[in-house]
Coordinates of C-alpha atoms in Angstrom, one line a residue:
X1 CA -42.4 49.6 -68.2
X2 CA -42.5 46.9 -66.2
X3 CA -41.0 48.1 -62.1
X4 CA -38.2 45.9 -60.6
X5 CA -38.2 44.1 -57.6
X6 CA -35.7 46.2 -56.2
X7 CA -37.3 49.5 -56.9
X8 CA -40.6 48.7 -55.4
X9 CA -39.4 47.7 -52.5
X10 CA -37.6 50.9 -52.3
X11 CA -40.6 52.7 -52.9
X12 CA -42.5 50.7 -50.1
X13 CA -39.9 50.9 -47.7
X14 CA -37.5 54.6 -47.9
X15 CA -38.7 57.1 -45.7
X16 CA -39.4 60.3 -47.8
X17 CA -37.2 63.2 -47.3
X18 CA -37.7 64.5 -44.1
X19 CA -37.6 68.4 -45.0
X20 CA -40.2 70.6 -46.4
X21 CA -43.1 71.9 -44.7
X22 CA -45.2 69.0 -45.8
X23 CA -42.6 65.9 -44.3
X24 CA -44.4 65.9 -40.6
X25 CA -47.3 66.5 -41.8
X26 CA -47.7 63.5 -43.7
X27 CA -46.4 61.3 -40.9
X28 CA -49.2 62.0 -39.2
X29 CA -51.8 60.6 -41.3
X30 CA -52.3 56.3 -42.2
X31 CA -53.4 55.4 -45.5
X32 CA -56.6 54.8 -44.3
X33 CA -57.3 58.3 -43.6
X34 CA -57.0 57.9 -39.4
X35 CA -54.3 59.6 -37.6
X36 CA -51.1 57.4 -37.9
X37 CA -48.0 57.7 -35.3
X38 CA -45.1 57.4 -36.6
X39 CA -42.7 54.8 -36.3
X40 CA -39.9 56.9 -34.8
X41 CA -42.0 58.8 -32.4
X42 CA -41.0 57.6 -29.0
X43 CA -43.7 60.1 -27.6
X44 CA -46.5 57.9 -28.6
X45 CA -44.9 55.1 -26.0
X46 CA -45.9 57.4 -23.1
X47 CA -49.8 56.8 -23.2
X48 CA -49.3 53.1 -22.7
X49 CA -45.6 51.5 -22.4
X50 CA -46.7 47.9 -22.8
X51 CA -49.0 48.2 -25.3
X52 CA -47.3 46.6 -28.9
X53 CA -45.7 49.4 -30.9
X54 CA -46.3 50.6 -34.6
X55 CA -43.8 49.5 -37.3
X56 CA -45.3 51.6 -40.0
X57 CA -42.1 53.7 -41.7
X58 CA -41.3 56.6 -41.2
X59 CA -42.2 59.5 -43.8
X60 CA -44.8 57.1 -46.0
X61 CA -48.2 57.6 -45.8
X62 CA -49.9 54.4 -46.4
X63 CA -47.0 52.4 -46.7
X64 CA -47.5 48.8 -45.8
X65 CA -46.2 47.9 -41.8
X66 CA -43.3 45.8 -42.4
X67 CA -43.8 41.9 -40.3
X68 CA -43.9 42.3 -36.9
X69 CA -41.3 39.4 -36.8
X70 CA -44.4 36.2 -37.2
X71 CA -41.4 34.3 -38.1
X72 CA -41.1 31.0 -35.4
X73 CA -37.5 31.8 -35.3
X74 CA -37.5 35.2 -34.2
X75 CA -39.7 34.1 -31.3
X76 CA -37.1 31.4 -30.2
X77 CA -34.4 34.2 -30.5
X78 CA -36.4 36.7 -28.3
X79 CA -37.4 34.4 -26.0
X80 CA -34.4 33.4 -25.0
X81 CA -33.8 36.5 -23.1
X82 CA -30.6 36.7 -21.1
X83 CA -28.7 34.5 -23.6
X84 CA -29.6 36.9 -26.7
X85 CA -28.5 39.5 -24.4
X86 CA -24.8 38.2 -23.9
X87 CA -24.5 37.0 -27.5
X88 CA -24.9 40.9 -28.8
X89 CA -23.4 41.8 -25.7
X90 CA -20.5 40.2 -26.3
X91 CA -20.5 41.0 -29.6
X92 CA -20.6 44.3 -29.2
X93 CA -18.0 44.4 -26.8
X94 CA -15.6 42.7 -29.2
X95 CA -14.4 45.6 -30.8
X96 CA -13.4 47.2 -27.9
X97 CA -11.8 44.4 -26.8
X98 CA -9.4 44.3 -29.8
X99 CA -8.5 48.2 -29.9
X100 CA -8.0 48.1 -25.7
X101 CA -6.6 44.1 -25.1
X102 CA -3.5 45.3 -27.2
X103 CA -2.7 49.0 -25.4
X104 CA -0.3 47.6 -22.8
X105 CA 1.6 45.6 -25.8
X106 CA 2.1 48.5 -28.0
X107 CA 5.9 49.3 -26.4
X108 CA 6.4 45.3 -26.9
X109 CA 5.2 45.4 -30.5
X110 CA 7.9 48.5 -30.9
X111 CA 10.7 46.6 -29.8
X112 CA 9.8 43.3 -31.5
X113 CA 9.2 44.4 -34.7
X114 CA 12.0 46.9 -35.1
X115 CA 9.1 49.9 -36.2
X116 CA 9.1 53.5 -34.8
X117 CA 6.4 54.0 -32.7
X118 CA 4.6 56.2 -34.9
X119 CA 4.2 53.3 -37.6
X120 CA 3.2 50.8 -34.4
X121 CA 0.4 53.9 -33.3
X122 CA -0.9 53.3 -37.0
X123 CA -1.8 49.4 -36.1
X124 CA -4.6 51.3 -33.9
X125 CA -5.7 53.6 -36.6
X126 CA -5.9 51.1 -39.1
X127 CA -7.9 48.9 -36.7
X128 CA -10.2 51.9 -36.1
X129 CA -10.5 52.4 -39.7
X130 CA -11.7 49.3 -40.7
X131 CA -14.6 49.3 -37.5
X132 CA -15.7 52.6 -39.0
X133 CA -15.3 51.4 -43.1
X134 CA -16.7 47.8 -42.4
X135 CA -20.1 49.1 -41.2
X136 CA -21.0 50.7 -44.4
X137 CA -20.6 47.0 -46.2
X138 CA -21.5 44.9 -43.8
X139 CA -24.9 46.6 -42.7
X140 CA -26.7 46.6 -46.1
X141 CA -25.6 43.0 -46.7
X142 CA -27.4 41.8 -43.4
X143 CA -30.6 44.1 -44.8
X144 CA -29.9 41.6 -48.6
X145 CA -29.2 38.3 -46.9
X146 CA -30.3 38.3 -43.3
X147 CA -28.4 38.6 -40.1
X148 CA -26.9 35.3 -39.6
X149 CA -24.9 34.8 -42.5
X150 CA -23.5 38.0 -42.8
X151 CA -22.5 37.8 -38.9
X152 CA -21.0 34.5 -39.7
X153 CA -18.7 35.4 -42.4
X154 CA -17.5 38.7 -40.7
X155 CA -16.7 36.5 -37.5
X156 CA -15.1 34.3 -39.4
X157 CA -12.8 36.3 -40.9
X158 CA -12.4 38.4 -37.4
X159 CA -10.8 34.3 -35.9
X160 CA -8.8 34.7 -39.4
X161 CA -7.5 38.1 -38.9
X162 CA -6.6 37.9 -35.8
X163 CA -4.9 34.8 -35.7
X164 CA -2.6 36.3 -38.4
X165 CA -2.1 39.2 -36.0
X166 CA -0.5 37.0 -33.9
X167 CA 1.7 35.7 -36.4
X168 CA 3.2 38.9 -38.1
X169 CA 6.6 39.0 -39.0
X170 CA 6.8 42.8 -39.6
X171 CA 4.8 46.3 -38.6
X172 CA 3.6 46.4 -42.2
X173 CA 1.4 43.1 -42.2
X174 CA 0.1 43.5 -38.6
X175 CA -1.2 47.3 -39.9
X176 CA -2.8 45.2 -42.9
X177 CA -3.8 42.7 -40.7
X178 CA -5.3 44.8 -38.2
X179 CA -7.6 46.6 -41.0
X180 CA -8.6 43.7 -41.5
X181 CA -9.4 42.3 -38.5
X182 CA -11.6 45.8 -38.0
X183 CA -13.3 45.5 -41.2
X184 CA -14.5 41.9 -40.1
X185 CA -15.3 42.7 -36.0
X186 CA -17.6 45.9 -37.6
X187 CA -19.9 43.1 -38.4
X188 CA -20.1 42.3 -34.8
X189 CA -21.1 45.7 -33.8
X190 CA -23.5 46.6 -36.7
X191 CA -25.6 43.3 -37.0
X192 CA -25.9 43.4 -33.2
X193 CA -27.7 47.0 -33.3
X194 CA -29.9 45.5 -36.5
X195 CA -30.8 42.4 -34.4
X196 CA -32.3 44.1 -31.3
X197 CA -34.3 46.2 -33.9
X198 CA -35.9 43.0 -35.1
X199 CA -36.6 42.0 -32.2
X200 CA -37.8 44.8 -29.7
X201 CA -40.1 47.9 -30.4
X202 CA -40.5 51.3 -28.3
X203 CA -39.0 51.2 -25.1
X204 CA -38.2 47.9 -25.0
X205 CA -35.4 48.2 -27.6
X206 CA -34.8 51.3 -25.5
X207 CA -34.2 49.3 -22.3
X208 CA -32.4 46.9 -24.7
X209 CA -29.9 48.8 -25.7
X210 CA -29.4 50.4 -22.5
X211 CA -28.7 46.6 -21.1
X212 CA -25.9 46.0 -24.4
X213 CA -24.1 49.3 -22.3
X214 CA -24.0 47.6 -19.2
X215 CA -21.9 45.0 -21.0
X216 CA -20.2 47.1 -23.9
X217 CA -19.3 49.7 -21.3
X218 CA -17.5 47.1 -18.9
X219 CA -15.0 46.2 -21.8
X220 CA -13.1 49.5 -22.0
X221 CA -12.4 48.9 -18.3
X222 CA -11.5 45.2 -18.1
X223 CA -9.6 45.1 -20.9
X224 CA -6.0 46.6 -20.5
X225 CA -6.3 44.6 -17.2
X226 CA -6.5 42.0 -19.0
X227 CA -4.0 43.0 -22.0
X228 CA -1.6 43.8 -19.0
X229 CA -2.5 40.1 -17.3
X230 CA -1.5 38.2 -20.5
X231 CA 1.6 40.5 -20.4
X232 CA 2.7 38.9 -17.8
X233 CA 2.7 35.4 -18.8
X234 CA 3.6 35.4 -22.4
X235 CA 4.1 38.2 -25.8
X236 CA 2.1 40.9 -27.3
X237 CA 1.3 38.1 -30.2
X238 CA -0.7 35.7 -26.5
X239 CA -2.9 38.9 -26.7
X240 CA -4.5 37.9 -30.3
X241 CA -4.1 34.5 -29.5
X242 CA -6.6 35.2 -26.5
X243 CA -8.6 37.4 -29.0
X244 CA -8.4 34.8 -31.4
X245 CA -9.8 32.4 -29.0
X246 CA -12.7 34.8 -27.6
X247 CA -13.5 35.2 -31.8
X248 CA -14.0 31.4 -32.1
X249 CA -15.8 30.9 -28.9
X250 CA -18.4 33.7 -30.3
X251 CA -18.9 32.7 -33.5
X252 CA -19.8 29.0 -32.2
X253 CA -22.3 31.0 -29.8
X254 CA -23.6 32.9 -32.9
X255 CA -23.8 29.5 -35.0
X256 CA -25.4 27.6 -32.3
X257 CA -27.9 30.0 -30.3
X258 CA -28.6 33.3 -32.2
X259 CA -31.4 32.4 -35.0
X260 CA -32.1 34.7 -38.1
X261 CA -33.8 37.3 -37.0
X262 CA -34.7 38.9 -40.6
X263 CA -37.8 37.2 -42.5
X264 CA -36.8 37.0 -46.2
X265 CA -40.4 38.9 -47.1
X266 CA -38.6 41.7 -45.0
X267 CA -35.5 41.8 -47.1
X268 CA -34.2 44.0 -49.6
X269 CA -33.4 42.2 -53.2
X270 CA -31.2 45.1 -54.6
X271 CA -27.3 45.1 -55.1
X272 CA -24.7 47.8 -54.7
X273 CA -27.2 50.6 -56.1
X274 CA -30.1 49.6 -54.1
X275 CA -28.0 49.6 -50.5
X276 CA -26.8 53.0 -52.2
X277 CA -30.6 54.4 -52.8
X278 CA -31.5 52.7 -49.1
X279 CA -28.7 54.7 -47.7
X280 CA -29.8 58.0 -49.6
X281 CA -33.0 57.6 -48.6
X282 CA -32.5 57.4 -45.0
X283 CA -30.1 60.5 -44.7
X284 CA -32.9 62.4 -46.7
X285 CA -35.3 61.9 -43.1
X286 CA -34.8 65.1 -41.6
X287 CA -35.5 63.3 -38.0
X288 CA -33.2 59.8 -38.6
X289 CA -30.5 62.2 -39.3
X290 CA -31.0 64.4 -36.8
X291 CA -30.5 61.6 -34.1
X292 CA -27.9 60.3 -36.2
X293 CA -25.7 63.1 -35.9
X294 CA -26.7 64.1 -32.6
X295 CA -25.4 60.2 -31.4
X296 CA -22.4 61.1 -33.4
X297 CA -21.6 64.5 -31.5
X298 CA -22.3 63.1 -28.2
X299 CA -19.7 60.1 -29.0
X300 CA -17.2 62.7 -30.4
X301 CA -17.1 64.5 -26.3
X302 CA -17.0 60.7 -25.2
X303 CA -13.8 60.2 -27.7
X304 CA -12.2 63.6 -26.8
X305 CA -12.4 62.3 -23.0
X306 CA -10.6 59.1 -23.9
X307 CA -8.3 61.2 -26.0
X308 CA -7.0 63.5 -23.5
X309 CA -8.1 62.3 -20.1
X310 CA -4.3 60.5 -19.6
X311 CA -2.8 63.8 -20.1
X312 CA -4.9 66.3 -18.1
X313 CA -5.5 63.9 -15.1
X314 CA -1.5 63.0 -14.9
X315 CA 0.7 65.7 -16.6
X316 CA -1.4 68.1 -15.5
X317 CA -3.1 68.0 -12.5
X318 CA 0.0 65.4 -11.2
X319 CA -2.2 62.0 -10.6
X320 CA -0.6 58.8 -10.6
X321 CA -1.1 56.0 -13.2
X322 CA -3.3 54.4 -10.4
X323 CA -5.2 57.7 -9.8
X324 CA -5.7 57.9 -13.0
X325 CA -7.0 54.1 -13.6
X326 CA -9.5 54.6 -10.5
X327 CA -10.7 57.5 -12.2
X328 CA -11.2 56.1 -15.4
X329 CA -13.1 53.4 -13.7
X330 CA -15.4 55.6 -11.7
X331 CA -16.1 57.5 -14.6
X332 CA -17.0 54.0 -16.8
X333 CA -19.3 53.3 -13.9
X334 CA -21.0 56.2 -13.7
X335 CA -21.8 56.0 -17.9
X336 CA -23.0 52.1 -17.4
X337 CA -24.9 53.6 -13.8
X338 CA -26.9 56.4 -15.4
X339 CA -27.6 53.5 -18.5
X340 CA -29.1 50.7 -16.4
X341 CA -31.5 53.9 -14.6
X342 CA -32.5 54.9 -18.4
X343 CA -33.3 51.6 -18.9
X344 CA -34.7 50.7 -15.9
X345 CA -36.7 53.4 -14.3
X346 CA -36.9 56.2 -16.7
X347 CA -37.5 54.5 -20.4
X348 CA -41.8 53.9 -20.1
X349 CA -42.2 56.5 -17.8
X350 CA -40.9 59.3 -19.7
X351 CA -40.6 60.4 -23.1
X352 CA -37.7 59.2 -25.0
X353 CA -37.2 62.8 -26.4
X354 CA -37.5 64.5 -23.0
X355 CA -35.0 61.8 -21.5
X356 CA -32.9 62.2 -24.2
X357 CA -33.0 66.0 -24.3
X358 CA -31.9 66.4 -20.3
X359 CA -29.1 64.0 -21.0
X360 CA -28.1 66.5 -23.4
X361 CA -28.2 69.4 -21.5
X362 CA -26.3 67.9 -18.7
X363 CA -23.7 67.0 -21.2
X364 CA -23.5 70.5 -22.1
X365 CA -23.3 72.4 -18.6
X366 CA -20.8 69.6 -17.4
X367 CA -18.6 71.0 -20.5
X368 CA -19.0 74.5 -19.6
X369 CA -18.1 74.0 -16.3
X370 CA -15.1 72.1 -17.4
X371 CA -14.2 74.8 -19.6
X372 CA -14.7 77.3 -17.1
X373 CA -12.3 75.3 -14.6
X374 CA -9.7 75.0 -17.2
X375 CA -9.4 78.5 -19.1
X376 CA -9.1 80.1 -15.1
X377 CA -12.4 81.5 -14.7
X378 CA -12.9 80.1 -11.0
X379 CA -9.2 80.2 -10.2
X380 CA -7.0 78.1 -9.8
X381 CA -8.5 74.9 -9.3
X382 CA -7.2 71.1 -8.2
X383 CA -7.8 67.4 -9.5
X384 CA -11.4 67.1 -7.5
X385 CA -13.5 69.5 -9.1
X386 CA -12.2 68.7 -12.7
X387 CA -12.7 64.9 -12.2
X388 CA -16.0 65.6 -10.5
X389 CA -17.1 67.5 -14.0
X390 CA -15.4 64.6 -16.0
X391 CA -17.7 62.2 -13.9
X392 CA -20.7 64.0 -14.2
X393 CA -20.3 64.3 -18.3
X394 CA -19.6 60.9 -18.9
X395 CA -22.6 59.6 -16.8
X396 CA -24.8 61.7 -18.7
X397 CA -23.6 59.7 -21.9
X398 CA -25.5 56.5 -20.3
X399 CA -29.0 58.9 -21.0
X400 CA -27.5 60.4 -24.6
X401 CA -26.3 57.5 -26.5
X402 CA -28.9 54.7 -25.7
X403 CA -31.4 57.0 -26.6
X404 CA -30.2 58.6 -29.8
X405 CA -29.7 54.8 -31.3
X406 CA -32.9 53.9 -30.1
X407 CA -34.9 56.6 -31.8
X408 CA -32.8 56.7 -34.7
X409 CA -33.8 53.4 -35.9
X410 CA -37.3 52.9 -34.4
X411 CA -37.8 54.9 -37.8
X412 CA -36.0 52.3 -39.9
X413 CA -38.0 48.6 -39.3
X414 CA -37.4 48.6 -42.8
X415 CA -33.4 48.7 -43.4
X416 CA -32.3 48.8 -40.0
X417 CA -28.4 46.9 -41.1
X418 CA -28.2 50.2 -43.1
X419 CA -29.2 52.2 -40.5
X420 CA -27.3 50.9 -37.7
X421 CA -24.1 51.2 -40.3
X422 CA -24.7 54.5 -40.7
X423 CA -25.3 55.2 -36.9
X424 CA -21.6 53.7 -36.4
X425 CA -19.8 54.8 -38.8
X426 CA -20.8 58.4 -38.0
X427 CA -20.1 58.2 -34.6
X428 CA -16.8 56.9 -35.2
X429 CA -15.6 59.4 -38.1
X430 CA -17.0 62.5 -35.8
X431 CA -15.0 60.6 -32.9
X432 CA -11.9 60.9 -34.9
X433 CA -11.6 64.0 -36.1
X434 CA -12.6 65.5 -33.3
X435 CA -10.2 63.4 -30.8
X436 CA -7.0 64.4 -32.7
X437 CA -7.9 68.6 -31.8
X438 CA -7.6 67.8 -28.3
X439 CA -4.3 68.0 -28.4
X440 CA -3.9 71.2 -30.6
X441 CA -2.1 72.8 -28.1
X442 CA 0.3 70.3 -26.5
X443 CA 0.0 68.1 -23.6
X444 CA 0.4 71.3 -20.9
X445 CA -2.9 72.2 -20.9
X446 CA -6.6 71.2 -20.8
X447 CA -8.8 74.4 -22.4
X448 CA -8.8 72.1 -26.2
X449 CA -10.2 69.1 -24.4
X450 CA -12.9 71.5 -22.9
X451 CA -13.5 73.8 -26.3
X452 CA -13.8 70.6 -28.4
X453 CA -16.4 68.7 -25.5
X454 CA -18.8 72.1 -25.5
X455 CA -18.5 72.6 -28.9
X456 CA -19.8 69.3 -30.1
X457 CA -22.0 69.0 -27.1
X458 CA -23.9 72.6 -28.1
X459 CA -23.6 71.2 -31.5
X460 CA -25.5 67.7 -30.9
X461 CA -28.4 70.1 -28.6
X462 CA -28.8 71.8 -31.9
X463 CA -29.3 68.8 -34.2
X464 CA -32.0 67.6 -32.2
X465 CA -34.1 70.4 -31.9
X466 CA -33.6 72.1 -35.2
X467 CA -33.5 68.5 -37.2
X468 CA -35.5 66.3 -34.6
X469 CA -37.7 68.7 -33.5
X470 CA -39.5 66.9 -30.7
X471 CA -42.0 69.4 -29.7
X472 CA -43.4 68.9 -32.9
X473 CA -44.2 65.5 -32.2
X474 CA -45.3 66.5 -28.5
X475 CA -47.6 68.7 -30.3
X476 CA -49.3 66.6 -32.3
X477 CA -49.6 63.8 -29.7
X478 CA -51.1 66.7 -27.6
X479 CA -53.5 67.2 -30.2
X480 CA -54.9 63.7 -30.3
X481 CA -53.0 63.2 -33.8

């Protein structure tokens, strides 16, 4: 019986499950019968940084390389350099933006609408929600029908939602409102991942990504200033009207200056089933899961720090608001600090997996020291040294999370929009059911914030030596394979 269009280019393009004593073993062999590296392996990039990378798939022996982006437009795209840099980067940083904009407003939004402010809190949640949800559908579209439109239509609908934000006449609508303005911005973030796999290779998309951090990172910080600035000069409902404005200026950027990046011979021709059997096929390699989750982990101590820094910092160690903001600050540095040294000085000269793997292991003895400091072990101890331990963990997130997207989906040329949706929609459904157990018991004290940071720290160590298993890959390289 004649094969489908869709299932063929499944066949051609899913990695093979990535378990089984046979799954590295094949990776390292090319159709052709000479030793093949595989796409993913980031170990490879050591013997010659500059030199052009392989795009073979992961996990198929003798599958066909997917285009090496020939296409005249992806060329424009890269080479425009610092502009492609500010259009992801700002579109990455969009998401933040709406969930941190609107935090100053959210006693405002109480009072106006008449809403307890539990039902108000749920305008963040649903927001959140809709991020995480909006991945999942957005991501294999952009793998169906290129980058562009799909961006296009999501950031159109963002403008949408978000000028209705600022016209709600009750809690109930902005909640609806705001799930859908974060089922629209997911495209944003998603497409923005998928694009700088298009375009960059190796440690380039390495360096790439950690760039998109110095500028992703710097929103958290900037904006409740700014959220607090509007404040001051108009309603909660100015806020979306700035985002609103910020949304259009974007999507004219995106429209004007950020070509397709996706060739249509690269695409997938499938429907709902085929992004379902993409999707199954990537969590079924062993080593794209392994960074996926381990990414995930490392967000969820990033989103436990967010979580209950305001509370151990002020109600318990006695800061001030402004102590607390300086901190916050330092520590948002530090992350973007440690991301633009990844990217700059150690990505080429190292390993991916070794960079990767001490950023891990700082991430877990900062923990353990925090957990020591707060369960009593060294005494009773002041602000300084807990901060110091809080500064020290989040700067190591600038080697973890770069890294863990990076090698997640140099295995996945082939359906990187699925990939990267998967990638965030992980890390934000780890990040919130871990965040909530911070506060498991109460505000007075600081050993949950600790316990939940070591536990998902040890846990993300594990996934990526028992599911990535670099030293396999060191091995082989060793080896001359």
């Amino acid at each position: 019986m004649p094969e489908s269009g869709g299932s063929r280019a499944q066949r051609a393009h899913i990695p093979t499950s990535g378990t089984g004593p046979g799954a590295d073993a094949d990776l390292a062999t090319g159709a052709d019968g000479h030793p093949a590296v595989p796409h993913g392996d980031a170990g490879a990039l050591a013997v010659d940084p500059a030199a052009p990378q392989a795009t073979a798939p992961a996990g198929i022996p003798g599958a066909p390389a997917p285009s090496a982006l020939p296409a005249p437009a992806a060329k424009a795209a890269r080479r425009t350099g610092l502009l492609v840099t500010l259009v992801l980067g700002g579109l990455t940083a969009l998401p933040p933006l709406s969930m941190d904009m609107y935090l100053p407003a959210l006693p405002a939004v109480t009072d106006s609408l008449s809403a307890p402010a539990a039902t108000i809190q749920l305008t963040l949640t649903a927001c959140l929600a809709g991020m995480a949800l909006g991945q999942l559908v957005v991501g294999p579209m952009s793998d169906r029908w290129g980058r562009r439109t799909p961006l296009l239509l999501g950031m159109v609908v963002y403008v949408l939602a978000t000028a209705l934000c600022a016209l709600a006449p009750s809690a109930g609508l902005l909640i609806g409102f705001r799930l859908l303005q974060g089922l629209a911005g997911a495209a944003g973030i998603v497409i923005a991942r998928a694009v700088v796999r298009d375009l960059y290779d190796g440690v380039e998309m390495a360096r790439f990504f950690s760039t998109l951090m110095l500028i992703s990172g710097a929103a958290p910080i900037v904006a409740p200033l700014i959220g607090g600035q509007v404040m001051r000069f108009t309603d909660w409902r100015g806020i979306f009207v700035v985002l609103t404005a910020v949304g259009v200026v974007l999507t004219l950027v995106v429209w004007k200056w950020l070509h397709e990046t996706l060739p249509p011979a690269a695409r997938h021709t499938g429907g709902v089933t085929d992004a379902l059997r993409t999707m199954r096929g990537l969590l079924a390699d062993r080593v794209f899961t392994g960074y996926m989750v381990a990414g995930g982990l490392a967000f969820a101590v990033l989103f436990a720090y967010i979580s209950a820094s305001p509370f151990v910092v002020q109600e318990i160690y006695g800061a001030s608001p402004q102590t607390f903001s300086l901190l916050f600050g330092l520590n948002s540095i530090g992350l973007i600090a440690v991301g633009q040294i990844n990217g700059k000085l150690l990505v080429g000269r190292f390993r991916l997996d070794k960079v990767l793997g001490f950023g891990l292991a700082v991430i877990v003895l900062a923990a353990v020291a925090l957990l020591l400091m707060t369960t009593g072990v060294f005494g009773e101890v002041g602000l300084v040294p807990v901060a110091a331990g809080l500064f020290v963990l989040m700067s190591a997130m600038g080697l973890a999370m770069p890294n863990t997207n990076a090698q997640a989906l140099m295995r996945t040329k082939h359906a990187a929009g699925s990939a990267s949706a998967l990638l965030g929609t992980s890390s934000f459904l780890i990040g919130a059911v871990a965040s909530p157990l911070v506060g498991i018991a109460g505000e007075d004290t600081a050993v949950p914030m600790a316990v939940v940071q070591v536990v998902c720290a040890v846990a993300a160590v594990g996934c990526f030596l028992f599911l990535c298993r670099p030293w396999q890959r060191a091995g082989r390289e060793a080896g001359g394979l």
